Amino acid sequence: MTARRLPRPSELAPLVKFERPFGGALRRLERAQTIWDLRELARKRTPRVAFDYTDGAADYEISMNRAREAFADLEFRPAILRDVAKTDTTTTVLGKTVALPFGIAPTGFTRMMHTAGEVAGARAAERAGIPFTLSTLGTTGIEELAAATGPGARNWFQLYMWTDRDRSLALVERAARAGVDTLVVTVDVPVAGHRLRDARNGMTVPPSITLAGALDAVRKPRWWFDFLTTEPLAFAAMDRWSGTVAELLDAMFDPTVGFDDLAFIRANWPGKVLVKGVQTVEDAKRLAELGVDGIVLSNHGGRQLDRAPVPLHLLPSVVREVGSDLEVHLDTGIMHGADIVAAVALGARFTLIGRAYLYGLMAGGEAGVDRTIEILRTQIVRTMKLLGVGAIEELEPRHVRLLERRAFE
């Protein structure tokens, strides 16, 4: 039987670690180990109306949850006894090298989530060597974003076709003059999806200070201080708007947009063209025939049609049909670096993150976006090493098995 004794002070000293009682925002970001951790920080720091706009999806949010479940349900197939001392995460996207196999997706109303807005995302993306996509509904101007980033930035611009075609084309011309190399044409918004959280919260642009909002402000004073002491929230590419998000989308977007419009854009845009919102093999094949440079398999983060196809499930068949004709990118449901690795293994050239980036932005501004990228980078490298893969181009379908989708609950 082991004899017991009191520990000596010299033995206790190495075990004792004192931390500052609060630590500040940067310390909280450092402690975040996952995107879900950042989401929780974001929830605590952001008023409900803004958080729910980011976090929510259409109707019963089935599309969003199924997309996440698809990544959770897959099975990795690791190879053993491979040299993974070094890991190369670089890849080539639309003719240029990027440091990681993901970029930042277009998001609207971004300064509503945090006053640092799109500039924070673009600067973090530039440091990380990945693309940043500015939305038509962004709250930073095309020229302003270009001025806020350096010569190494790779800024893309996302276009919604408006009922006023001349204004749409004017945006395209502004983007070209600002040095944007890729135009991302989003095609899955003929009308606004029914986003129940926004409707129940009375979501408007700019946010209204209702009684419920005033009570929420007491719990989120820093957000309201920043919001009220910086430039008023406005759209950088359109006139000021006062109303609900759904009313804005329905008033602005053109439900008559067709393939001929895409052909016209392709003919008049000097750079690369990505079409975002592709959800069937048939549409992917038609776009390949049209001559676009790439497509993004996406159901708009589940924010448009509920029960839409899951992009990850669609990916192998689309790559098989058109993967040699154009680049296939993917978004929706990505919350972990392993999700990105799986998508690339199944044939995606590239992936885009939306909510994951906004959770970091809401959690800590520009530093929060840096933390999002670092979390995903670390997870990508670790997953690749555990799979026995030393470089992105070594990822293949044999590394992943898609399992049968679980019944939605």
mmCIF file of N, CA and C in Angstrom, residues 53 109 112 139 202-208 233-235 240-245 248:
data_model
loop_
_atom_site.group_PDB
_atom_site.id
_atom_site.type_symbol
_atom_site.label_atom_id
_atom_site.label_comp_id
_atom_site.label_asym_id
_atom_site.label_seq_id
_atom_site.Cartn_x
_atom_site.Cartn_y
_atom_site.Cartn_z
ATOM 1 N N TYR A 53 -30.566 36.731 -37.543
ATOM 2 C CA TYR A 53 -30.475 36.921 -38.991
ATOM 3 C C TYR A 53 -29.327 36.081 -39.553
ATOM 4 N N PHE A 109 -25.558 42.876 -45.338
ATOM 5 C CA PHE A 109 -25.811 43.615 -44.092
ATOM 6 C C PHE A 109 -24.728 43.378 -43.045
ATOM 7 N N MET A 112 -24.133 45.130 -39.736
ATOM 8 C CA MET A 112 -25.131 44.934 -38.712
ATOM 9 C C MET A 112 -24.653 43.899 -37.684
ATOM 10 N N THR A 139 -22.310 46.269 -46.941
ATOM 11 C CA THR A 139 -22.378 47.600 -46.326
ATOM 12 C C THR A 139 -21.042 48.326 -46.425
ATOM 13 N N GLY A 202 -39.226 40.858 -36.104
ATOM 14 C CA GLY A 202 -39.498 42.162 -36.700
ATOM 15 C C GLY A 202 -38.270 42.756 -37.334
ATOM 16 N N MET A 203 -37.443 41.903 -37.973
ATOM 17 C CA MET A 203 -36.173 42.319 -38.551
ATOM 18 C C MET A 203 -36.376 43.349 -39.660
ATOM 19 N N THR A 204 -35.737 44.493 -39.526
ATOM 20 C CA THR A 204 -35.760 45.523 -40.559
ATOM 21 C C THR A 204 -34.336 45.983 -40.845
ATOM 22 N N VAL A 205 -34.177 46.683 -41.952
ATOM 23 C CA VAL A 205 -32.888 47.278 -42.302
ATOM 24 C C VAL A 205 -33.102 48.768 -42.494
ATOM 25 N N PRO A 206 -32.440 49.631 -41.669
ATOM 26 C CA PRO A 206 -31.584 49.269 -40.530
ATOM 27 C C PRO A 206 -32.413 48.722 -39.366
ATOM 28 N N PRO A 207 -31.780 48.071 -38.365
ATOM 29 C CA PRO A 207 -32.518 47.504 -37.242
ATOM 30 C C PRO A 207 -33.326 48.567 -36.505
ATOM 31 N N SER A 208 -34.534 48.209 -36.152
ATOM 32 C CA SER A 208 -35.384 49.110 -35.376
ATOM 33 C C SER A 208 -35.165 48.873 -33.888
ATOM 34 N N LEU A 233 -25.807 52.452 -40.796
ATOM 35 C CA LEU A 233 -25.830 51.271 -41.651
ATOM 36 C C LEU A 233 -26.540 51.593 -42.960
ATOM 37 N N ALA A 234 -25.875 51.334 -44.067
ATOM 38 C CA ALA A 234 -26.462 51.584 -45.385
ATOM 39 C C ALA A 234 -25.842 50.622 -46.378
ATOM 40 N N PHE A 235 -26.538 50.420 -47.494
ATOM 41 C CA PHE A 235 -26.022 49.559 -48.546
ATOM 42 C C PHE A 235 -25.060 50.350 -49.422
ATOM 43 N N ARG A 240 -30.628 53.997 -49.892
ATOM 44 C CA ARG A 240 -31.039 53.613 -48.540
ATOM 45 C C ARG A 240 -32.395 52.925 -48.589
ATOM 46 N N TRP A 241 -32.597 52.017 -47.651
ATOM 47 C CA TRP A 241 -33.835 51.237 -47.622
ATOM 48 C C TRP A 241 -34.349 51.219 -46.199
ATOM 49 N N SER A 242 -35.650 51.273 -46.082
ATOM 50 C CA SER A 242 -36.279 51.144 -44.767
ATOM 51 C C SER A 242 -37.425 50.158 -44.902
ATOM 52 N N GLY A 243 -37.273 49.000 -44.296
ATOM 53 C CA GLY A 243 -38.293 47.967 -44.380
ATOM 54 C C GLY A 243 -37.712 46.631 -43.996
ATOM 55 N N THR A 244 -38.495 45.573 -44.212
ATOM 56 C CA THR A 244 -38.009 44.248 -43.860
ATOM 57 C C THR A 244 -37.068 43.727 -44.939
ATOM 58 N N VAL A 245 -36.278 42.712 -44.564
ATOM 59 C CA VAL A 245 -35.352 42.115 -45.514
ATOM 60 C C VAL A 245 -36.121 41.466 -46.664
ATOM 61 N N LEU A 248 -37.307 43.985 -49.124
ATOM 62 C CA LEU A 248 -36.188 44.485 -49.918
ATOM 63 C C LEU A 248 -35.846 43.527 -51.043
#
